Amino acid sequence: EKTSENLFSKLGKAVIGKSKVDDEVLDELEEILITSDVGVDTTIKVIQRIEERVARDKYVNTAELDKILRQEIVGLLEESNEEDLSNFELPKDKKPYVIMVVGVNGVGKTTTIGKLAHQFKNAGKSVVLGAADTFRAAAVDQLILWGERVDVPVVSHGMNADPASVAFDTVKKGVDMGADVVIVDTAGRLHTKVNLMNELSKIKRVMQKFIDDAPHEILLVLDGSTGQNAFIQAKEFTKATEINALAITKLDGTAKGGVVIGISDQFKIPVKYIGVGEKMTDLQIFNRTEFVDSLFKKKL
Amino acid sequence: MFDNLSYKLDRAFKTLKGTGKITEINVATTVKEIRRALIDADVNYKVAKEVTDTIKSEALGRDVLISVSPGQLLVKITQEELTKLMGGTKEDISLKGDPNVILISGLQGSGKTTFSGKLATHLKKQGRQVLLVACDIYRPAAIEQLKTLGEQIGVEVYAEPENKNALDIANRAIEYAKKNGKKNVIVDTAGRLAVDEQMMNEISDLKKHLDPAETLFVVDSMTGQDAVNTAKTFDERLDFDGVVLTKLDGDTRGGAAISIRHVVDKPIKFISTGEKMENLDIFYPDRMAQRILGMGDVVSLVERA
Ligand SMILES: Nc1nc2c(ncn2[C@@H]2O[C@H](COP(=O)(O)OP(=O)(O)OP(=O)(O)O)[C@@H](O)[C@H]2O)c(=O)[nH]1
Ligand SMILES: Nc1nc2c(ncn2[C@@H]2O[C@H](COP(=O)(O)OP(=O)(O)OP(=O)(O)O)[C@@H](O)[C@H]2O)c(=O)[nH]1
Ligand SMILES: [Mg+2]
Ligand SMILES: [Mg+2]
């Protein structure tokens, strides 16, 4: 167990010696949520909802706070998320299922692709990867090494090649070999760089020459230790391209994944995967209930 | 953002606009708005609280000029405080020892390898002999990445691809540097989490045995509230000499800069503003303060008044 303190233990400390939820407890709660990177807007929303309950019920016991907060958080996650996935299944009518992975620099795109490939392979699927980050030093080598590690083929044209043509060839290879899933890596790009953002549309377009509804999934990877900029990233990438899934990485760090709550509240895009380490097995399908449980789990 | 803050502050001051002094009563709401703005910029919650308390006592009793709004004056005071907090004068990295060793540390993906290349470029431009050392033995193609950068900038890279002991590699690299007249050795290391005991041991061993003249902590400027915990742990283990803030070419406000400075009291020595080898800059506290506050030209406005 690497994480030190979860929401529950912080909450426990906040209410020590208190019997009722008053302003002071709410202030503490605000601090807990903010310092977990839930984000200011969502924090205010949660606090307001609890304030309303306190006003309505007149007296709210601190012992109940845990339960109420859990309900509120589950509520936020439910409002905006689709059904949780239960395994690495793929839609039957989309073969190959094409995933394009995007995000800012260093968030964990390439690693997430390696882990996904491993999971799909374990689930009995055939996988092809495409090394369309032809820009970052040794990015192609990195994906090729992942391909070797998890034993799936990687399509590459080397460094400085045209990313769109790599994407095209990857989809082609996926079709040719009857693969179940094709995953295309892209270079990290800040959402403020217009040219680089436009490049994503180009990559997308060439894939559609082969499969008209490809890519079926555009997965935006967010670093779980990112602060408020994560919200801007989600907003700007969504504007630039049709993001329909999120992966949040590095949740094995000390940041408690509060960003998952904020992002789920502010965006209608489901969090599909979470990264919890650097090994190929360190990827989990995001499950609301489990996630909330982990936030409130009593430490032994 | 700043327009927003200034507007809010002015609203809080509405009844007092253009009159007298800033008082305890009218400053309370305002301070809350400033705190909120700092938190919005990723300044740590506790740090924001402390900073705004200082700002409050700074502001009390100050005269409000007719030509500036109290909100603007408050923002100006805030900006001055933040600048002070992030350190006044510029601090260089120290180059001493034979060879002079610079150890690079930080979380995964923060920009260590890229910065290593940039620093090598920077030193090379000053006519110094540099050796880059690839001590990330974990990440796939980490060595290749550093080698590619080395080739790009014409700096030799020392690596032992088969060796799985970072300290061993670094020690031999230093011997190699001595024999080959490389006076400056930059040691790139793997990304690691502060909570990863084993990996933290590895880097504190490197620090202990290599006795670097300069140990730098590289941190992504987009980092959120947790920046304080990470910086604190790295500092406890490494007693680093300075901080490098990366990815400032984006639109992050970079509040982590204040949090880190406040918690570990180490200077920010460089900022990284792009993926290219020449995208390395000196840190200016005043510019950073303005960025965190999302300010336009209010400072000059107040100065003119
Ligand atoms: N601890 C931890 N580290 C991770 C996780 N996911 C990725 N990393 C590490 O983060 C660093 C960056 O990961 P990459 O996969 O190269 O990130 P990227 O988004 O492809 O980076 P660029 O292509 O350079 O933009 C590497 O050191 C990874 O090992 C995770 O879930 N937990
Ligand atoms: N836009 C931008 N990108 C940067 C900057 N510094 C580094 N990067 C990018 O961020 C990503 C990660 O950089 P690396 O240098 O590989 O980071 P690292 O800390 O060595 O990563 P690990 O070794 O995996 O821990 C790469 O895509 C870099 O090109 C910067 O200042 N601005
Ligand atoms: Mg990558
Ligand atoms: Mg590196």
XYZ file of C-alpha atoms and ligand atoms in Angstrom:
671
model
C 0.000 0.000 0.000
C 1.671 3.177 -1.222
C -0.990 5.788 -0.594
C -0.736 7.368 2.802
C -4.020 8.931 3.767
C -7.402 8.650 2.156
C -10.418 10.877 2.383
C -11.868 8.831 5.170
C -8.916 9.159 7.503
C -8.723 12.899 6.848
C -12.412 13.197 7.488
C -11.998 11.264 10.711
C -9.442 13.782 11.906
C -11.626 16.730 10.965
C -14.511 15.659 13.155
C -12.583 14.539 16.210
C -14.228 15.944 19.325
C -17.215 17.210 17.366
C -20.707 15.865 17.500
C -22.443 17.993 14.936
C -21.706 19.240 11.463
C -21.132 22.965 11.873
C -19.280 25.627 9.917
C -15.964 24.516 11.260
C -16.482 20.946 10.133
C -17.604 22.187 6.735
C -14.480 24.336 6.484
C -12.389 21.274 7.237
C -14.298 19.327 4.646
C -13.663 22.052 2.103
C -9.961 21.839 2.838
C -9.973 18.053 2.479
C -11.704 18.178 -0.882
C -9.591 21.010 -2.239
C -6.336 19.415 -1.154
C -7.426 16.214 -2.882
C -7.621 18.180 -6.164
C -11.368 17.735 -6.465
C -11.342 21.256 -7.866
C -12.901 24.439 -6.579
C -16.210 24.265 -8.445
C -17.018 20.706 -7.518
C -15.915 21.283 -3.926
C -18.285 24.208 -3.612
C -21.055 22.114 -5.103
C -20.495 19.309 -2.589
C -20.274 21.686 0.354
C -23.442 23.462 -0.720
C -25.328 20.206 -0.970
C -24.233 19.213 2.506
C -25.078 22.663 3.836
C -28.565 22.255 2.381
C -28.955 18.968 4.130
C -27.769 20.439 7.381
C -30.238 23.288 6.985
C -33.060 20.924 6.146
C -32.411 18.348 8.834
C -31.435 21.007 11.376
C -28.991 18.732 13.109
C -26.579 16.453 11.319
C -24.432 14.192 13.384
C -20.737 14.054 12.457
C -21.035 10.282 12.487
C -23.357 10.622 9.499
C -21.040 12.912 7.567
C -19.054 10.030 6.196
C -22.195 8.442 4.806
C -23.615 11.658 3.408
C -20.370 12.605 1.715
C -20.102 9.165 0.190
C -23.623 9.505 -1.180
C -22.851 12.906 -2.618
C -19.692 11.686 -4.322
C -21.366 8.603 -5.746
C -24.125 10.934 -6.922
C -21.651 13.146 -8.758
C -20.019 10.176 -10.415
C -23.371 8.714 -11.422
C -24.740 11.900 -12.897
C -22.122 12.002 -15.567
C -20.898 8.499 -16.121
C -22.186 5.757 -18.289
C -22.337 2.193 -17.066
C -19.079 0.963 -15.657
C -17.282 -1.532 -17.832
C -16.757 -4.831 -16.185
C -13.966 -6.202 -18.341
C -11.903 -5.619 -21.448
C -14.717 -6.485 -23.818
C -15.067 -4.763 -27.175
C -18.169 -3.945 -29.212
C -18.766 -6.917 -31.516
C -19.711 -4.865 -34.550
C -16.452 -2.927 -34.572
C -13.566 -4.997 -35.715
C -10.966 -3.818 -35.427
C -11.944 -1.438 -32.664
C -9.723 1.581 -33.189
C -8.427 3.604 -30.247
C -6.468 6.830 -30.594
C -4.676 7.991 -27.467
C -4.086 11.699 -26.856
C -2.982 14.046 -24.091
C -0.416 16.606 -22.952
C 3.270 15.769 -22.506
C 4.364 13.097 -20.090
C 0.969 12.114 -18.685
C 1.434 8.409 -19.426
C -0.048 7.835 -22.887
C 2.531 5.363 -24.154
C 2.613 3.438 -20.887
C -1.189 3.244 -20.808
C -1.130 1.833 -24.341
C 1.366 -0.830 -23.292
C -0.838 -1.776 -20.352
C -4.014 -1.768 -22.460
C -2.380 -4.005 -25.022
C -1.470 -6.389 -22.242
C -5.024 -6.427 -20.892
C -6.663 -6.938 -24.282
C -4.219 -9.663 -25.100
C -4.981 -11.380 -21.807
C -8.650 -11.167 -22.688
C -7.866 -13.163 -25.813
C -7.881 -10.306 -28.317
C -5.390 -9.694 -31.056
C -3.835 -6.257 -30.829
C -1.847 -3.948 -33.131
C -0.111 -0.795 -31.916
C 0.869 2.235 -33.986
C 3.857 4.421 -33.171
C 2.502 7.750 -34.385
C 4.568 9.746 -31.892
C 7.391 10.307 -34.288
C 8.498 13.487 -32.538
C 9.617 12.909 -28.929
C 13.130 11.505 -28.672
C 12.991 7.679 -28.720
C 9.197 7.620 -28.503
C 9.074 4.973 -31.232
C 11.627 2.817 -29.408
C 9.604 3.126 -26.229
C 6.444 1.786 -27.878
C 8.372 -0.957 -29.678
C 9.803 -2.088 -26.342
C 6.307 -2.167 -24.887
C 5.207 -4.211 -27.901
C 7.970 -6.716 -27.200
C 7.196 -6.778 -23.523
C 3.535 -7.645 -24.012
C 4.111 -9.485 -27.284
C 2.011 -7.533 -29.762
C 3.055 -6.146 -33.156
C 3.930 -2.442 -33.512
C 3.640 -0.528 -36.774
C 6.298 2.149 -37.094
C 7.921 4.320 -39.739
C 10.701 5.485 -37.468
C 11.274 8.939 -36.067
C 10.171 12.106 -37.834
C 7.828 10.205 -40.123
C 4.384 11.624 -40.828
C 2.177 10.597 -37.875
C -0.919 10.413 -40.070
C 0.698 7.921 -42.411
C 1.720 5.754 -39.434
C -1.876 5.850 -38.200
C -3.119 4.931 -41.672
C -0.788 1.949 -41.927
C -1.637 0.791 -38.433
C -5.349 0.678 -39.183
C -4.591 -1.016 -42.488
C -2.517 -3.656 -40.779
C -5.273 -4.140 -38.204
C -7.792 -4.766 -40.982
C -5.433 -6.980 -42.975
C -4.618 -9.256 -40.100
C -8.164 -9.291 -38.753
C -7.111 -7.773 -35.442
C -9.637 -7.094 -32.707
C -8.173 -3.830 -31.573
C -5.829 -1.169 -32.938
C -4.278 1.399 -30.598
C -2.475 4.450 -31.960
C -0.021 6.427 -29.816
C 0.357 10.143 -30.480
C 2.941 12.697 -29.381
C 2.260 14.669 -26.230
C 0.926 18.124 -27.027
C -0.203 21.049 -24.949
C -3.746 22.075 -25.793
C -2.544 25.656 -26.316
C -0.602 24.676 -29.439
C -3.032 25.130 -32.262
C -1.011 23.435 -35.012
C -0.466 20.342 -32.920
C -4.131 20.195 -31.991
C -5.077 20.428 -35.676
C -2.740 17.571 -36.425
C -5.043 15.314 -34.404
C -7.877 15.919 -36.840
C -5.611 14.995 -39.692
C -4.583 11.738 -38.027
C -8.226 10.982 -37.416
C -9.219 11.697 -40.991
C -6.730 9.318 -42.546
C -7.964 6.487 -40.351
C -11.438 7.100 -41.720
C -10.206 6.320 -45.217
C -10.146 2.747 -44.020
C -12.911 2.499 -41.477
C -15.404 5.300 -41.736
C -16.297 5.497 -38.075
C -12.706 5.169 -36.833
C -11.328 5.986 -34.349
C -14.098 4.464 -32.256
C -12.479 5.598 -29.087
C -10.456 8.744 -28.552
C -8.898 8.269 -25.166
C -7.675 11.360 -23.361
C -5.027 10.565 -20.765
C -4.825 12.845 -17.736
C -2.136 12.771 -15.058
C -3.791 12.238 -11.667
C -1.397 14.626 -9.966
C -2.331 17.523 -12.255
C -4.227 20.348 -10.596
C -6.766 22.709 -12.105
C -5.149 22.491 -15.532
C -6.603 18.984 -15.878
C -10.023 20.590 -16.307
C -8.731 22.891 -19.018
C -7.065 19.957 -20.759
C -10.314 18.018 -20.766
C -12.174 21.047 -22.072
C -9.717 21.965 -24.809
C -9.081 18.441 -26.070
C -12.819 17.876 -26.187
C -13.176 21.002 -28.273
C -10.473 19.887 -30.678
C -11.534 16.298 -31.155
C -14.270 13.873 -30.108
C -12.903 12.616 -26.809
C -15.158 9.825 -25.600
C -13.117 8.163 -22.876
C -10.697 9.222 -20.159
C -7.803 7.483 -18.468
C -6.360 8.907 -15.277
C -2.834 7.846 -14.454
C -0.359 7.878 -11.586
C -3.028 7.294 -8.974
C -0.464 5.247 -7.079
C 1.068 8.564 -5.994
C 0.101 10.592 -2.974
C -2.613 12.509 -4.811
C -5.769 10.743 -3.816
C -7.551 10.809 -7.092
C -9.865 13.640 -6.134
C -9.379 14.781 -9.707
C -11.521 11.818 -10.789
C -14.440 13.274 -8.833
C -14.011 16.766 -10.239
C -13.564 15.585 -13.803
C -16.586 13.293 -13.619
C -18.640 16.140 -12.261
C -17.554 18.699 -14.824
C -17.490 16.534 -17.942
C -19.858 14.026 -19.396
C -17.040 11.801 -20.586
C -16.644 8.547 -18.700
C -13.460 7.739 -16.864
C -12.706 4.341 -18.306
C -9.289 3.401 -16.988
C -7.011 4.299 -14.127
C -3.246 3.842 -14.016
C -1.777 2.738 -10.727
C 1.869 2.054 -11.525
C 4.470 1.475 -14.203
C 4.099 -2.267 -14.703
C 2.017 -3.778 -17.482
C -0.510 -5.043 -14.946
C -0.971 -1.625 -13.324
C -4.097 -0.624 -15.214
C -7.606 -0.959 -13.873
C -11.015 -0.529 -15.350
C -12.576 2.332 -13.498
C -15.329 1.189 -11.215
C -17.318 3.845 -9.364
C -18.215 1.802 -6.353
C -14.737 0.421 -5.866
C -13.264 3.854 -6.343
C -15.493 5.474 -3.750
C -14.889 2.550 -1.419
C -11.164 3.067 -1.721
C -11.566 6.725 -0.795
C -13.406 5.805 2.368
C -11.769 2.528 3.226
C -10.842 2.332 6.875
C -7.147 1.785 7.182
C -6.202 -1.269 9.161
C -8.995 35.539 -14.679
C -7.495 38.698 -13.344
C -10.351 40.791 -14.640
C -12.541 38.481 -12.746
C -10.571 38.786 -9.512
C -10.217 42.532 -9.737
C -13.933 42.807 -10.430
C -14.798 40.672 -7.459
C -12.513 42.626 -5.200
C -14.012 45.874 -6.354
C -17.456 44.527 -5.697
C -16.417 43.580 -2.201
C -15.221 47.131 -1.735
C -18.110 48.756 -3.468
C -19.329 50.829 -0.572
C -15.883 52.164 0.146
C -14.663 52.913 -3.323
C -12.424 55.922 -3.401
C -12.657 56.472 0.304
C -10.078 56.343 3.058
C -8.187 53.331 4.222
C -8.391 49.609 3.968
C -9.918 48.380 7.200
C -10.369 45.069 8.947
C -14.002 44.964 7.910
C -13.658 45.669 4.238
C -10.597 43.510 3.809
C -12.139 40.248 5.049
C -14.271 39.415 1.999
C -11.537 40.527 -0.290
C -8.962 38.292 1.287
C -11.327 35.394 0.807
C -11.546 36.175 -2.907
C -7.781 36.322 -3.196
C -7.447 33.020 -1.411
C -9.925 31.495 -3.787
C -7.971 32.848 -6.747
C -4.742 31.383 -5.414
C -6.347 28.001 -4.879
C -7.723 28.198 -8.398
C -4.136 28.639 -9.533
C -3.126 25.443 -7.655
C -1.468 27.131 -4.706
C -1.764 24.697 -1.833
C -4.766 25.346 0.406
C -2.760 25.795 3.606
C -0.136 27.902 1.910
C -2.827 30.105 0.382
C -4.249 30.635 3.846
C -0.921 31.706 5.267
C -0.144 33.942 2.332
C -3.464 35.714 2.478
C -3.039 36.298 6.210
C 0.214 38.084 5.450
C -1.447 40.045 2.692
C -4.187 41.065 5.046
C -1.827 42.529 7.620
C 0.166 44.161 4.826
C -2.965 45.783 3.437
C -4.503 47.057 6.632
C -4.227 50.767 7.018
C -2.916 51.410 3.537
C -4.320 54.461 1.853
C -6.563 53.882 -1.079
C -5.737 56.257 -3.878
C -8.585 57.954 -5.599
C -7.370 56.864 -8.997
C -7.052 53.159 -8.262
C -9.749 50.965 -6.911
C -9.158 49.211 -3.585
C -9.442 45.930 -5.464
C -6.561 46.856 -7.702
C -4.499 47.984 -4.754
C -5.119 44.678 -3.028
C -4.083 42.773 -6.136
C -0.925 44.850 -6.278
C -0.100 44.049 -2.658
C -0.786 40.392 -3.354
C 1.500 40.440 -6.335
C 4.291 42.029 -4.284
C 3.879 39.451 -1.526
C 3.963 36.544 -3.955
C 7.070 37.917 -5.620
C 8.770 38.234 -2.269
C 7.722 34.734 -1.357
C 9.267 33.195 -4.435
C 12.618 34.735 -3.719
C 14.050 38.011 -4.841
C 17.374 37.584 -6.527
C 18.239 35.087 -9.165
C 20.310 32.125 -8.051
C 22.726 30.322 -10.313
C 23.586 26.686 -10.103
C 26.918 26.038 -8.477
C 29.632 24.474 -10.568
C 32.349 23.006 -8.418
C 34.131 19.726 -7.796
C 36.185 17.662 -10.139
C 34.135 16.746 -11.930
C 31.184 18.923 -11.099
C 28.195 16.594 -10.656
C 24.584 17.651 -11.159
C 21.925 15.189 -10.052
C 18.448 15.407 -11.576
C 15.413 14.131 -9.654
C 11.632 14.199 -9.830
C 8.350 12.416 -10.451
C 7.552 10.391 -13.562
C 7.107 12.417 -16.704
C 7.977 15.749 -15.103
C 10.577 16.529 -17.768
C 13.884 15.391 -16.236
C 15.435 13.848 -19.329
C 14.436 16.779 -21.509
C 15.796 19.198 -18.918
C 19.069 17.229 -18.680
C 19.524 17.805 -22.386
C 18.676 21.486 -22.037
C 21.078 22.012 -19.165
C 23.822 20.269 -21.133
C 23.102 22.606 -24.043
C 23.235 25.595 -21.705
C 26.594 24.575 -20.205
C 28.024 23.663 -23.563
C 27.161 27.119 -24.860
C 29.289 28.521 -22.046
C 32.181 26.522 -23.471
C 32.112 23.779 -20.854
C 32.767 20.092 -21.320
C 29.688 18.079 -20.439
C 28.899 14.396 -19.984
C 25.320 13.163 -19.732
C 24.774 10.001 -17.699
C 21.830 7.665 -18.274
C 20.875 6.366 -14.837
C 17.231 5.604 -15.650
C 17.462 1.840 -15.879
C 13.715 1.249 -15.690
C 11.684 3.190 -18.225
C 11.548 1.572 -21.661
C 13.901 3.433 -24.030
C 14.986 5.962 -21.404
C 18.615 5.441 -22.409
C 17.732 5.776 -26.091
C 15.901 8.993 -25.340
C 18.915 10.563 -23.648
C 21.228 9.294 -26.385
C 19.028 10.829 -29.056
C 19.109 14.162 -27.260
C 22.874 13.868 -26.768
C 23.367 13.335 -30.489
C 21.115 16.254 -31.295
C 23.127 18.659 -29.155
C 26.559 17.125 -29.633
C 27.089 16.013 -26.039
C 28.436 12.603 -25.152
C 26.146 10.239 -23.225
C 27.500 7.631 -20.824
C 25.298 4.543 -20.558
C 25.555 0.893 -19.573
C 22.428 -0.676 -21.038
C 23.007 -4.056 -19.391
C 23.765 -2.728 -15.933
C 20.876 -2.661 -13.464
C 22.578 -0.641 -10.762
C 22.250 3.106 -11.062
C 24.937 3.943 -8.519
C 27.380 1.645 -10.233
C 26.763 3.327 -13.572
C 27.108 6.801 -12.081
C 30.367 5.929 -10.340
C 31.915 4.619 -13.497
C 30.616 7.596 -15.441
C 32.437 9.906 -13.057
C 35.680 7.965 -13.516
C 35.139 8.181 -17.248
C 34.554 11.923 -17.006
C 37.781 12.411 -15.069
C 39.788 10.485 -17.630
C 38.218 12.314 -20.529
C 38.303 15.887 -19.324
C 34.542 16.241 -18.901
C 34.312 18.749 -16.093
C 30.522 18.652 -15.845
C 28.491 15.517 -15.314
C 24.692 15.600 -15.506
C 23.053 12.507 -14.049
C 19.543 11.778 -15.382
C 17.539 9.472 -13.142
C 14.298 7.536 -13.381
C 11.032 9.159 -12.387
C 9.846 8.063 -8.970
C 7.000 8.652 -6.575
C 7.733 10.169 -3.176
C 5.874 7.273 -1.578
C 8.007 4.644 -3.291
C 10.419 3.779 -0.516
C 12.729 1.607 -2.572
C 13.112 4.155 -5.348
C 13.609 6.992 -2.870
C 16.391 4.950 -1.299
C 18.031 4.578 -4.679
C 18.188 8.305 -5.289
C 19.268 9.203 -1.776
C 22.106 6.676 -2.206
C 23.078 8.411 -5.426
C 23.096 11.720 -3.609
C 25.144 10.381 -0.720
C 27.815 8.696 -2.805
C 28.136 11.107 -5.705
C 28.138 14.188 -3.488
C 26.802 16.386 -6.291
C 27.493 20.131 -6.322
C 23.930 20.607 -7.383
C 20.855 18.454 -6.891
C 17.811 19.658 -8.779
C 14.162 18.757 -8.309
C 12.256 18.873 -11.578
C 8.550 19.508 -11.234
C 5.700 19.827 -13.704
C 4.162 23.294 -13.350
C 0.715 21.768 -13.822
C 0.985 19.824 -10.569
C -1.886 20.285 -8.170
C -2.290 20.362 -4.425
C 0.021 17.441 -3.888
C 3.115 19.367 -5.001
C 3.841 20.243 -1.367
C 3.949 16.645 -0.197
C 6.115 15.541 -3.063
C 8.532 18.439 -2.700
C 8.745 17.937 1.030
C 9.571 14.243 0.753
C 12.135 14.755 -1.990
C 13.712 17.513 0.057
C 13.809 15.431 3.206
C 15.542 12.655 1.340
C 17.802 14.712 -0.917
C 18.103 18.178 0.561
C 18.034 19.434 -3.016
C 19.554 22.779 -4.001
C 17.012 24.081 -6.422
C 13.832 23.550 -8.368
C 13.166 23.369 -12.110
C 9.621 24.217 -13.209
C 8.645 22.629 -16.512
C 5.967 22.931 -19.194
C 5.382 26.609 -18.586
C 4.748 27.066 -22.306
C 1.164 25.968 -21.652
C -1.566 27.874 -19.862
C -1.073 26.505 -16.362
C -1.049 29.202 -13.725
C 1.703 27.381 -11.867
C 0.653 27.943 -8.270
C 2.772 24.951 -7.280
C 5.752 27.310 -7.516
C 4.609 29.195 -4.428
C 3.663 26.086 -2.519
C 7.022 24.465 -3.090
C 8.972 27.573 -2.257
C 6.928 28.055 0.877
C 7.311 24.480 2.051
C 10.958 23.733 1.278
C 12.400 27.212 0.886
C 14.611 26.311 -2.064
C 15.062 28.623 -5.035
C 13.546 27.980 -8.435
C 16.590 28.016 -10.684
C 15.258 27.318 -14.169
C 12.021 27.188 -16.044
C 11.376 24.940 -18.975
C 9.167 26.308 -21.727
C 8.985 23.794 -24.525
C 10.190 20.532 -25.936
C 13.132 21.962 -27.831
C 16.618 21.990 -26.360
C 16.819 25.769 -26.351
C 13.545 26.215 -24.421
C 15.197 26.909 -21.080
C 14.764 30.138 -19.158
C 15.756 31.904 -16.006
C 13.088 32.220 -13.352
C 11.659 35.670 -12.639
C 9.610 35.766 -9.422
C 7.644 38.872 -10.436
C 6.535 37.384 -13.741
C 5.566 34.179 -12.020
C 3.518 36.087 -9.454
C 1.648 37.853 -12.237
C 1.050 34.592 -13.986
C -0.348 32.971 -10.865
C -2.718 35.861 -10.398
C -3.610 35.773 -14.059
C -2.812 39.441 -14.274
C -2.893 41.737 -17.200
C -1.625 45.236 -16.771
C -2.955 46.092 -13.337
C 0.507 46.470 -11.905
C 1.518 49.154 -14.322
C -1.874 50.715 -13.805
C -1.301 51.000 -10.090
C 2.257 52.148 -10.648
C 1.089 54.978 -12.868
C -1.472 56.126 -10.352
N 3.724 5.753 -10.981
C 3.159 5.738 -12.190
N 3.892 6.116 -13.265
C 3.308 6.082 -14.473
C 1.961 5.695 -14.671
N 1.691 5.781 -15.990
C 2.819 6.212 -16.586
N 3.810 6.395 -15.683
C 5.189 6.885 -15.907
O 5.122 8.217 -16.362
C 6.201 8.499 -17.245
C 5.667 9.054 -18.547
O 4.921 8.028 -19.183
P 4.766 7.933 -20.752
O 3.879 6.776 -21.040
O 6.069 7.998 -21.430
O 3.953 9.281 -21.008
P 3.509 9.910 -22.384
O 2.237 10.610 -22.141
O 3.540 8.888 -23.441
O 4.674 10.970 -22.605
P 5.033 11.776 -23.958
O 4.853 10.832 -25.073
O 6.437 12.210 -23.747
O 4.092 12.917 -23.994
C 6.964 7.181 -17.395
O 8.044 7.193 -16.505
C 5.941 6.140 -16.994
O 6.565 4.978 -16.481
C 1.191 5.310 -13.504
O 0.009 4.983 -13.546
N 1.852 5.362 -12.296
N 5.575 21.470 -23.706
C 6.593 21.076 -22.963
N 6.905 19.781 -22.920
C 7.953 19.406 -22.163
C 8.729 20.314 -21.418
N 9.699 19.623 -20.773
C 9.508 18.323 -21.121
N 8.461 18.190 -21.970
C 7.878 16.971 -22.549
O 7.332 16.220 -21.486
C 7.419 14.838 -21.769
C 8.154 14.160 -20.633
O 9.494 14.640 -20.607
P 10.717 13.745 -20.142
O 11.922 14.592 -20.212
O 10.715 12.469 -20.861
O 10.293 13.522 -18.624
P 11.023 12.642 -17.532
O 10.844 13.337 -16.248
O 12.405 12.325 -17.952
O 10.123 11.324 -17.575
P 10.450 9.912 -16.901
O 11.882 9.633 -17.169
O 9.514 8.968 -17.556
O 10.153 10.077 -15.452
C 8.100 14.745 -23.101
O 7.085 14.662 -24.095
C 8.843 16.051 -23.231
O 9.048 16.414 -24.573
C 8.371 21.701 -21.475
O 8.960 22.579 -20.846
N 7.291 22.010 -22.258
Mg 4.469 8.830 -25.282
Mg 13.383 10.504 -18.120
